[in-house]
Coordinates of C-alpha atoms (C1' of nucleotides) in Angstrom, one line a residue:
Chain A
X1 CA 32.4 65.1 11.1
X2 CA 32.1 68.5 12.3
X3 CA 28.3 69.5 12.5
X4 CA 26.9 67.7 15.4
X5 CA 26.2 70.5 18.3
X6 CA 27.5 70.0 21.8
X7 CA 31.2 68.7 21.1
X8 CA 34.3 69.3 23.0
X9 CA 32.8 70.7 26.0
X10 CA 35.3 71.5 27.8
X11 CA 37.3 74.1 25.5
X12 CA 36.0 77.5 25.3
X13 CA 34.6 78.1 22.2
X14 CA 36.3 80.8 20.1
X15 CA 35.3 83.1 17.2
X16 CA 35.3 80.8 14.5
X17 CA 33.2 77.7 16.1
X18 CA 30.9 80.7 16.6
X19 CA 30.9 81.1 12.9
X20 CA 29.7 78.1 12.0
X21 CA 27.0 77.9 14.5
X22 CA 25.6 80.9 13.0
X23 CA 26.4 79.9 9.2
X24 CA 24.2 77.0 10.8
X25 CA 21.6 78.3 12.1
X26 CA 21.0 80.8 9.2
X27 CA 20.8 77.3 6.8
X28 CA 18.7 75.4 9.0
X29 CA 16.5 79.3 8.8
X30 CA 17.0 79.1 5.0
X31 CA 15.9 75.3 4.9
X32 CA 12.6 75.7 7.0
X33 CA 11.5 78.8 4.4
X34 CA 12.2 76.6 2.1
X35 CA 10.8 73.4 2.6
X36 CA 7.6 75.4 3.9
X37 CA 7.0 76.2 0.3
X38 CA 8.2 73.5 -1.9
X39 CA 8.6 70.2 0.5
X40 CA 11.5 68.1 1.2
X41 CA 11.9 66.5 -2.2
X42 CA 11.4 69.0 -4.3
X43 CA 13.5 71.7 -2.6
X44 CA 17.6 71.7 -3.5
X45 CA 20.2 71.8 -1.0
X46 CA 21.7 74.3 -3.9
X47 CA 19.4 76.7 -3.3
X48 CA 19.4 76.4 0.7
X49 CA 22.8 77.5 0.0
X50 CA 22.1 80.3 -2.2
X51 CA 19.8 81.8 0.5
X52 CA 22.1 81.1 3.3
X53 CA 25.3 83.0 1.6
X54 CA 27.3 79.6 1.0
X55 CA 28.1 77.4 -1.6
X56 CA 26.7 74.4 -2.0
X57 CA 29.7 72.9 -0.5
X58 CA 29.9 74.8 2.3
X59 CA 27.0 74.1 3.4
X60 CA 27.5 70.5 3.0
X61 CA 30.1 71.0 5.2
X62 CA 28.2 71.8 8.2
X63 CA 25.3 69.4 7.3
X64 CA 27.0 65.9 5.9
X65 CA 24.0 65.4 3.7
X66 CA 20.5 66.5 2.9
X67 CA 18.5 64.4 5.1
X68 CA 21.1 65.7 8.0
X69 CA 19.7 69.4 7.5
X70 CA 16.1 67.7 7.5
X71 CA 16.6 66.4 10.7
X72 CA 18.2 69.8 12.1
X73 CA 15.1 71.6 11.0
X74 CA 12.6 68.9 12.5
X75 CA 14.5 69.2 15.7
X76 CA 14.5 72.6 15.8
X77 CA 10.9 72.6 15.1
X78 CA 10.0 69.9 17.9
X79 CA 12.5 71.9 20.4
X80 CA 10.4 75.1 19.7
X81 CA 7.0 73.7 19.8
X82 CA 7.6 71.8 23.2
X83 CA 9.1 74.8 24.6
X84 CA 5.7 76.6 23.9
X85 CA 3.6 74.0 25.0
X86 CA 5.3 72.8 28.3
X87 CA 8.2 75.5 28.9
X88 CA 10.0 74.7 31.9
X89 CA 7.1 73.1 33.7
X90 CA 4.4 70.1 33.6
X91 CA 2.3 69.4 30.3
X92 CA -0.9 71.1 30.9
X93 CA -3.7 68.6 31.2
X94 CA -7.7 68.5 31.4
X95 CA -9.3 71.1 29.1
X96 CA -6.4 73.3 29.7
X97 CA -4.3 71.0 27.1
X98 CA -6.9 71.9 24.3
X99 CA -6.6 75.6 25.1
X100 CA -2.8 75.2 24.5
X101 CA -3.4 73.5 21.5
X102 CA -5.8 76.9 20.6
X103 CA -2.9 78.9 21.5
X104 CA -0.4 77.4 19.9
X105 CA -2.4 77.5 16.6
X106 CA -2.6 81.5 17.6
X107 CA 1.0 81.5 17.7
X108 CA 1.4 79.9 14.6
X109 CA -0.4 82.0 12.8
X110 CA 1.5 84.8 12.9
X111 CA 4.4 82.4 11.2
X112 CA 3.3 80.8 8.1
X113 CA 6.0 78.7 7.5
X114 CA 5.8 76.8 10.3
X115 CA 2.4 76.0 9.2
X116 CA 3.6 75.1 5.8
X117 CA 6.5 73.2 7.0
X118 CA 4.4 71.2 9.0
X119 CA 2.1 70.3 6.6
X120 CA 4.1 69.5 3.9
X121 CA 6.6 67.5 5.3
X122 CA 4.2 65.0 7.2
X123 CA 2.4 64.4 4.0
X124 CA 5.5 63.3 2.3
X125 CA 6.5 61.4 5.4
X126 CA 3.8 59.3 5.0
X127 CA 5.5 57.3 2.8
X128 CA 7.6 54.8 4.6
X129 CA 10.9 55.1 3.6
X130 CA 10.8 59.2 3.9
X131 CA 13.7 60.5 6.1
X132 CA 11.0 61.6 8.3
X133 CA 9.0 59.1 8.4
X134 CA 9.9 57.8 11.5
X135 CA 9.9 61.8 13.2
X136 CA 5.9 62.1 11.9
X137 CA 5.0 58.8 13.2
X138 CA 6.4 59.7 16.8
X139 CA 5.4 63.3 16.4
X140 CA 1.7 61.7 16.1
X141 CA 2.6 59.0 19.2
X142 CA 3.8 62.0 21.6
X143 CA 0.6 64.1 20.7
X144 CA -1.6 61.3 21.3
X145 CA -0.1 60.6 24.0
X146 CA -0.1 63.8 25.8
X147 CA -4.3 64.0 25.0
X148 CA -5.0 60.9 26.1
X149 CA -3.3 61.5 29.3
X150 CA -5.0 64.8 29.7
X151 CA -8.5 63.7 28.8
X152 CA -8.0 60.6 31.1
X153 CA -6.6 63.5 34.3
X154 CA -10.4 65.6 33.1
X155 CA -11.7 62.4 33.9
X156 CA -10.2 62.2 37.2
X157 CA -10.5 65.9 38.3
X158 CA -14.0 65.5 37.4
X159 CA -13.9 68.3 34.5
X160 CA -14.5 66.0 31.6
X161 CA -17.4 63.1 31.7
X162 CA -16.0 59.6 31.9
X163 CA -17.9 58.0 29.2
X164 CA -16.0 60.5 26.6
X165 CA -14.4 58.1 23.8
X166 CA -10.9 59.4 24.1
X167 CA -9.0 57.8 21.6
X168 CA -11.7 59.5 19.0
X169 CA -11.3 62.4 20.4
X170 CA -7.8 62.0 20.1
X171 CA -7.2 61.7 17.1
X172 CA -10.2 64.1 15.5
X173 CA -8.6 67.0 17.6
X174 CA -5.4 66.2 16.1
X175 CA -7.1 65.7 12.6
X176 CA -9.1 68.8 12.8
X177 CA -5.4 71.0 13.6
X178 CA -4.1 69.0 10.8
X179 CA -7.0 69.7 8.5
X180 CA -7.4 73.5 9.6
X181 CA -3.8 73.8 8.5
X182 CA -4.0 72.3 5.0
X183 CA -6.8 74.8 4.3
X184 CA -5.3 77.7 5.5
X185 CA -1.4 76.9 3.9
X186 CA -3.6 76.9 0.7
X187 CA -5.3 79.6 1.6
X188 CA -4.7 81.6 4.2
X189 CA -6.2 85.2 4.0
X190 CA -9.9 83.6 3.8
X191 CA -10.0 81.6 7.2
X192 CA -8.9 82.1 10.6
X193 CA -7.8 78.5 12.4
X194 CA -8.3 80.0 15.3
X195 CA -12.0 81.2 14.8
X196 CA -12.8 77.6 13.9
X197 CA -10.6 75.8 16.2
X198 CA -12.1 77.5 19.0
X199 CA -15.9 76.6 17.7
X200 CA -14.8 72.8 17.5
X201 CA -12.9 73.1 21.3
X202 CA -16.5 74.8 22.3
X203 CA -18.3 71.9 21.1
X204 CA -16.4 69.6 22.6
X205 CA -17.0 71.1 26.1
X206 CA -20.4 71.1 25.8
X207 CA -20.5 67.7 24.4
X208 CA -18.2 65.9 27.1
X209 CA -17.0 68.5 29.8
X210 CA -18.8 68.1 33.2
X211 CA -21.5 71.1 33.5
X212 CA -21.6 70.8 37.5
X213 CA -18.0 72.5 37.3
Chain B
X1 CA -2.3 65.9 -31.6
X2 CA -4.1 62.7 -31.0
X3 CA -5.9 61.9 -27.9
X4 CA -8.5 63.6 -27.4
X5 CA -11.3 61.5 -27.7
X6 CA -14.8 62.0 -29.2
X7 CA -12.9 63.1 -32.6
X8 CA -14.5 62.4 -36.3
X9 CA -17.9 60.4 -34.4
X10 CA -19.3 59.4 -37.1
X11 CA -16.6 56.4 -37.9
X12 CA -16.3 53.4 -35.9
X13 CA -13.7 52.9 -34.1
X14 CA -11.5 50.6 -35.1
X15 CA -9.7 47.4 -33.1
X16 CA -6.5 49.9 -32.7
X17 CA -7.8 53.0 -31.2
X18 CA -9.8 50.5 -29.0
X19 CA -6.6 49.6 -27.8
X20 CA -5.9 53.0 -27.0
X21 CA -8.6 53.5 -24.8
X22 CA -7.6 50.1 -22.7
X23 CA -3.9 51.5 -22.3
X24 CA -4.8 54.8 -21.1
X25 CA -6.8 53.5 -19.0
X26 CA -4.8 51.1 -17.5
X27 CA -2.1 54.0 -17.5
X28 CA -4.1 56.2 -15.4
X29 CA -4.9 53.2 -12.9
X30 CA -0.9 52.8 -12.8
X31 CA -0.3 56.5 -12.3
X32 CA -3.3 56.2 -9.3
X33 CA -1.5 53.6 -7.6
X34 CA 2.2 55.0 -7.8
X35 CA 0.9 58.7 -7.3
X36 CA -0.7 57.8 -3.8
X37 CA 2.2 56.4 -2.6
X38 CA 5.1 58.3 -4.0
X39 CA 3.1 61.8 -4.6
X40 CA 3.3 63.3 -8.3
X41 CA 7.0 65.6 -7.7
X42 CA 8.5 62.0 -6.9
X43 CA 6.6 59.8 -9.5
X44 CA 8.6 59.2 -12.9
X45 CA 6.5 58.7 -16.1
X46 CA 9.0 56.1 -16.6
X47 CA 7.8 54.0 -14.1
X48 CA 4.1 54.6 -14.9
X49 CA 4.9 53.6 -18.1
X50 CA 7.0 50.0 -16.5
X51 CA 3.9 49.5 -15.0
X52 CA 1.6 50.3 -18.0
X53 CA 3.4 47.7 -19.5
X54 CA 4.3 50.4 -22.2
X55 CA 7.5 52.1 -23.3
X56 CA 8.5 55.7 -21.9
X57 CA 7.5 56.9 -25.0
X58 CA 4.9 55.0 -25.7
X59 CA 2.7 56.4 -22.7
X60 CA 3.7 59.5 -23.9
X61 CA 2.1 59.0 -26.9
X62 CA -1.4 59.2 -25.2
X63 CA -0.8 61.8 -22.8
X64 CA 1.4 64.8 -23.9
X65 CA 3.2 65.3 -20.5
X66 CA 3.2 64.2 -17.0
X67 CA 0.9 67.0 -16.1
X68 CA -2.2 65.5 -18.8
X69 CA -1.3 62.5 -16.6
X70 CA -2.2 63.9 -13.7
X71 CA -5.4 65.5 -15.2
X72 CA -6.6 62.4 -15.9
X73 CA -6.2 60.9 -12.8
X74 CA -7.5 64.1 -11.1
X75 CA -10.7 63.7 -13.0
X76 CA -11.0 60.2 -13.0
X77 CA -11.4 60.9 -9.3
X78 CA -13.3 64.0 -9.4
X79 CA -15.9 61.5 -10.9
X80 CA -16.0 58.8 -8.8
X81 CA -16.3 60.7 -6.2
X82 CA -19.0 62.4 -7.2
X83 CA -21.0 59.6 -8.9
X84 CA -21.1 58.2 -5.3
X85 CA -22.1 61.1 -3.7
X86 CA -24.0 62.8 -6.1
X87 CA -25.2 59.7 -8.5
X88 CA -27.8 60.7 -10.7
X89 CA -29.9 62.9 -8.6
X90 CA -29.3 66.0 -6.4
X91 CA -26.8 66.3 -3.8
X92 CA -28.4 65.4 -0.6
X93 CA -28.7 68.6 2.0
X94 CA -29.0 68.7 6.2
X95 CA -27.6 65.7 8.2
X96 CA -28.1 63.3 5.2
X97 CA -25.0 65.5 3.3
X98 CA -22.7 64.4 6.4
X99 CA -24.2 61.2 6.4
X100 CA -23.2 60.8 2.9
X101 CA -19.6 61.8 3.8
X102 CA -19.4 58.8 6.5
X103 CA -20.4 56.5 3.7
X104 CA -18.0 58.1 1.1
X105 CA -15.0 57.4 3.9
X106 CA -16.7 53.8 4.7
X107 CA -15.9 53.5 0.9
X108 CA -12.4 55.0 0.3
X109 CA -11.6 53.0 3.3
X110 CA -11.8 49.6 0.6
X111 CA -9.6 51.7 -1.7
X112 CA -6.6 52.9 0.2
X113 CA -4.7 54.0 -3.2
X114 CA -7.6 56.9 -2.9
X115 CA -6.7 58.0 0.3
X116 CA -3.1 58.3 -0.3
X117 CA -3.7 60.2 -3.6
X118 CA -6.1 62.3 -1.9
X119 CA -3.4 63.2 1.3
X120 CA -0.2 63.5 -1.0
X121 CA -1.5 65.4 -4.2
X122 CA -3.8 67.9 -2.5
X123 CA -1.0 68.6 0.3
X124 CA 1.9 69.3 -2.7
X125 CA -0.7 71.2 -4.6
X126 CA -0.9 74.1 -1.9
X127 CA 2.3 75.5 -3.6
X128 CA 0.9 77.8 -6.0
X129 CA 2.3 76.7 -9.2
X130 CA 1.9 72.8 -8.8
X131 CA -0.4 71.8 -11.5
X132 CA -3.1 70.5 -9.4
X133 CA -2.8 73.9 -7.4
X134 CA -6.0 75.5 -9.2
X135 CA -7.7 71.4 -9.0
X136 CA -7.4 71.3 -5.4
X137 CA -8.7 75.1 -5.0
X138 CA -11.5 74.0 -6.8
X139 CA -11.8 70.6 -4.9
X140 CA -12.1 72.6 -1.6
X141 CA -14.2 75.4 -2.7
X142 CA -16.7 72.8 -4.2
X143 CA -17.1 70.7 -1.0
X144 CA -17.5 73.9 0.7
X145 CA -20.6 75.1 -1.1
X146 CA -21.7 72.0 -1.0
X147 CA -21.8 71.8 3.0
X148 CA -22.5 75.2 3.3
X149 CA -26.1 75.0 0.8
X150 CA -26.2 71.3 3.1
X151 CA -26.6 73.0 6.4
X152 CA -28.8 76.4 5.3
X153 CA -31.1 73.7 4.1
X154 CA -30.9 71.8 7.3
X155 CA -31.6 75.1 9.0
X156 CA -34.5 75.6 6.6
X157 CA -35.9 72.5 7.2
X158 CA -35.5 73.0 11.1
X159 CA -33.5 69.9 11.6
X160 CA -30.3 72.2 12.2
X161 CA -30.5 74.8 14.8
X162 CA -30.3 78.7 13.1
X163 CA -27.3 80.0 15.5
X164 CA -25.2 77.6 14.1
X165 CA -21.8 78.7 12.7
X166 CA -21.7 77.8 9.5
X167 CA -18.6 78.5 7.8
X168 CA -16.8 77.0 10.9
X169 CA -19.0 73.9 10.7
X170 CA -18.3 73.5 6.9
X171 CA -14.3 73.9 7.4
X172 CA -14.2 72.0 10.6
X173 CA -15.5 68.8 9.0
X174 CA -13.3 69.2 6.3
X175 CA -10.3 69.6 8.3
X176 CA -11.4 66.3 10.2
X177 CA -11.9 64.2 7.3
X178 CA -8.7 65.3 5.6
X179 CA -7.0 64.8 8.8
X180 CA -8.2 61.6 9.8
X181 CA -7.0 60.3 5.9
X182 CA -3.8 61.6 6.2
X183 CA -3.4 59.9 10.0
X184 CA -4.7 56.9 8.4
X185 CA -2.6 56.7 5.3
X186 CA 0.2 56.8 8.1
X187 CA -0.7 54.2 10.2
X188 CA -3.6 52.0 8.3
X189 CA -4.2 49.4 10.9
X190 CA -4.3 51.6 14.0
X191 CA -7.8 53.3 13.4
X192 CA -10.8 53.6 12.1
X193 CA -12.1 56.9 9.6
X194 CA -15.9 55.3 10.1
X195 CA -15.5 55.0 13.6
X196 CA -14.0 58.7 14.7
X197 CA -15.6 60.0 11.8
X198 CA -19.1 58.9 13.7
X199 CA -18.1 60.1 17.0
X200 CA -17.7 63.8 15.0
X201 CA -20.5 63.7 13.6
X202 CA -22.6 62.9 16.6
X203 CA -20.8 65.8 18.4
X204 CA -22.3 68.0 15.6
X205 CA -25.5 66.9 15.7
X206 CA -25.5 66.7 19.7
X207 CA -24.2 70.7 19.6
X208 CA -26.6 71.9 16.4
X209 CA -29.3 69.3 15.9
X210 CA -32.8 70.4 16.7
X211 CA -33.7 68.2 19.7
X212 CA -37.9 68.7 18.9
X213 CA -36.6 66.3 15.7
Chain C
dC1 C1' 50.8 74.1 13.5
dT2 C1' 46.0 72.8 13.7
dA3 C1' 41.5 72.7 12.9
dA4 C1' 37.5 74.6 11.2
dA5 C1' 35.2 77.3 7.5
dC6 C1' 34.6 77.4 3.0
dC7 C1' 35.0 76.8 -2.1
dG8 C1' 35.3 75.2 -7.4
dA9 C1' 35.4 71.5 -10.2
dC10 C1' 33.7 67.4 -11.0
dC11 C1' 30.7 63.1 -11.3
dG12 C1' 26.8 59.9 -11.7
dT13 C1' 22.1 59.5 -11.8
dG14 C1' 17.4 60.3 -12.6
dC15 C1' 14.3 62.6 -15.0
dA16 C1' 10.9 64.9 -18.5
dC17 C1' 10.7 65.3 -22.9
dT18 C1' 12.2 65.0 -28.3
dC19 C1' 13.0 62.8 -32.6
dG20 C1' 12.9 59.7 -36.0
dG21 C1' 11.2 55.9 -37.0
dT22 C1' 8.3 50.9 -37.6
dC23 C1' 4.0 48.4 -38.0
dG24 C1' -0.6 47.3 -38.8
dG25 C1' -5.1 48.6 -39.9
dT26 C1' -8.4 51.6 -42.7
dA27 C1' -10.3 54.7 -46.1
dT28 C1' -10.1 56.0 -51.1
dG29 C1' -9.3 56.5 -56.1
dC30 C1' -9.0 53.9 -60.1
Chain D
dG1 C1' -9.2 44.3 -56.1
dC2 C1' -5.3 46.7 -55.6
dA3 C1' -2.1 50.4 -55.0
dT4 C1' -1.7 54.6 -52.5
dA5 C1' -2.3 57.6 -48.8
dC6 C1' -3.1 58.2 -44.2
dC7 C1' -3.5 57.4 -39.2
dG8 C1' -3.0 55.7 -34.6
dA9 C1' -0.2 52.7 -31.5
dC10 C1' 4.1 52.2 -30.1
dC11 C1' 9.3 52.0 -29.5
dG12 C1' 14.8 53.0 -29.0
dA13 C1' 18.0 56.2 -28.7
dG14 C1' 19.2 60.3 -27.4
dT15 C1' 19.4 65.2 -25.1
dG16 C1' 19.6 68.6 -21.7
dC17 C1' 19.1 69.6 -17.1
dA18 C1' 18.7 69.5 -12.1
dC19 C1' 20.3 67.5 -8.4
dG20 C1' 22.9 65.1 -4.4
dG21 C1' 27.2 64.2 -3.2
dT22 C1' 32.7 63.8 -3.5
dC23 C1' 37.3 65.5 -3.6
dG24 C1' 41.1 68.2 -3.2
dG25 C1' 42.2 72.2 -2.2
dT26 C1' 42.7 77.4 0.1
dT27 C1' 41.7 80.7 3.6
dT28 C1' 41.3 82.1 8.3
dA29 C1' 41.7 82.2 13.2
dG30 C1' 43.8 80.9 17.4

DNA sequence: CTAAACCGACCGTGCACTCGGTCGGTATGC
DNA sequence: GCATACCGACCGAGTGCACGGTCGGTTTAG
């Protein structure tokens, strides 16, 4: 197998390793326009190719199969999101989480296929036996996760009330991003998700954040 | 061409074009079912047909194609839907509109083949030349003008403050509802639509209702 | 010499859709 | 009342195509 990043350490790597990483990178690039538009299923590994510059083979040579470049472009995905979010440091907590969230949506907006990516995928992953089934159900885990734990720090800094239902809150924050995102990947020039994101985050401060602070 | 119906009214129908009727309909339940768990790209007619208890051929005897399938099925549940909401009187305006949408989720949550349909066909039909592309447009723009006319009246009426946002509002509570299906068509046992749905819309009326009401 | 990068030819499968038909029921002319 | 014409329901076999993946090779760089 030849794909997998990271191997044989300990050589230096010369010109033609380089090669591939960038015949790589420029597939899993091709892949992620791709899929943004048309979905997993319904996109070709053929026409990855195509945009990449190789043949159908040769890109099957750097990714054994298709659900091998799926995973390359979730990853890449994940790596790039986190990296915004938390960067070298902590994950931000309290109310400052939700304003990530708000600009992280800003961020995305200025690359639509991200948006579409995101979208499409998880709705096909829905289905259980989806190659990324198991990626959407732990993408949703993590982000829970990481809300609940920031809602429940509010709580303890004092910034958000304690009788705030979290896990509801939970998972409509995570359902409005989601939602805001369908609309706009169908539409995008008649809505702005962060206008309305920021109108839901504003509601939600005056409904549960602490007015002493 | 022959399926249309409401052709040559004036003669009965006879026990064989009865049959027709029961078969297409029992075809589009089929197509429901496999549609909101497989999507329409990764459906085969084939299998609609297997589970019609009707050659390939056959089925396609009553619709032409796959996409008159899917317009069948599309407006099958355009008027459901909209029975339920709507029934035979006017569409109910201010709070009692989002009220409405708590009891249509309340509902679909009984009918989980809705839900899925809902999440997979309207998130494949943002590509622009999917054949429910110009459905789901209209889907959204509906239930938009709907809430929209819902809250002016509420605003009318006095039991919605006038500084509310409005398009915001309208496109927030979309995205939650479509978000919270597509979280729950992932995880089905974990959560409850009715239950974060209320929490929502308590947060709206909290932020917007007219507290002299 | 070795190993990675890359390719063309090929294969099996799944799929939407076509074609040519059978069968049973119904209207109609005589 | 019976033959004829017609229609809708339904099917089996087939067709063409798109697609994922395999295999055996050649080129290229160190």
């Amino acid at each position: 197998m030849s794909y997998p990043p990271g191997y044989r350490i300990e050589r230096e790597r010369n010109r033609t390793e380089k090669a591939g990483d960038i015949a790589r990178a420029k597939a899993i690039q091709a892949a992620i326009e791709l899929f943004s538009t048309s979905g997993y299923n319904k996109s070709s590994i053929a026409e990855v190719a195509l945009r990449t510059g190789l043949s159908q083979s040769g890109l099957l040579h750097h990714f054994p199969n298709k659900t091998a470049l799926l995973t390359a472009v979730l990853e890449q995905r994940e790596k790039e999101d986190s990296e915004f979010l938390f960067g070298e440091g902590a994950a931000p907590l309290g109310w400052a989480a939700f304003d990530s969230l708000l600009a992280l949506v800003a961020r995305n907006s200025t690359r639509p296929e991200w948006i579409g990516l995101f979208v499409r995928i998880s709705a096909e992953a829905t289905e259980a036996n989806h190659p990324a089934n198991q990626w959407m159900l732990d993408h949703y885990r993590s982000t829970r996760q990481w809300l609940t734990q920031a809602i429940e720090d509010g709580k303890r800094t004092g910034e958000i009330l304690p009788d705030v239902p979290v896990d509801a809150i939970v998972r409509n924050t995570i359902a409005v991003l989601d939602g805001l995102q369908q609309q706009w990947v169908a539409e995008p020039d008649s809505m702005s998700m962060v206008a309305e994101l920021r109108v839901y985050l504003d509601q939600l401060r005056s409904a549960w954040g602490n007015p002493q602070q």
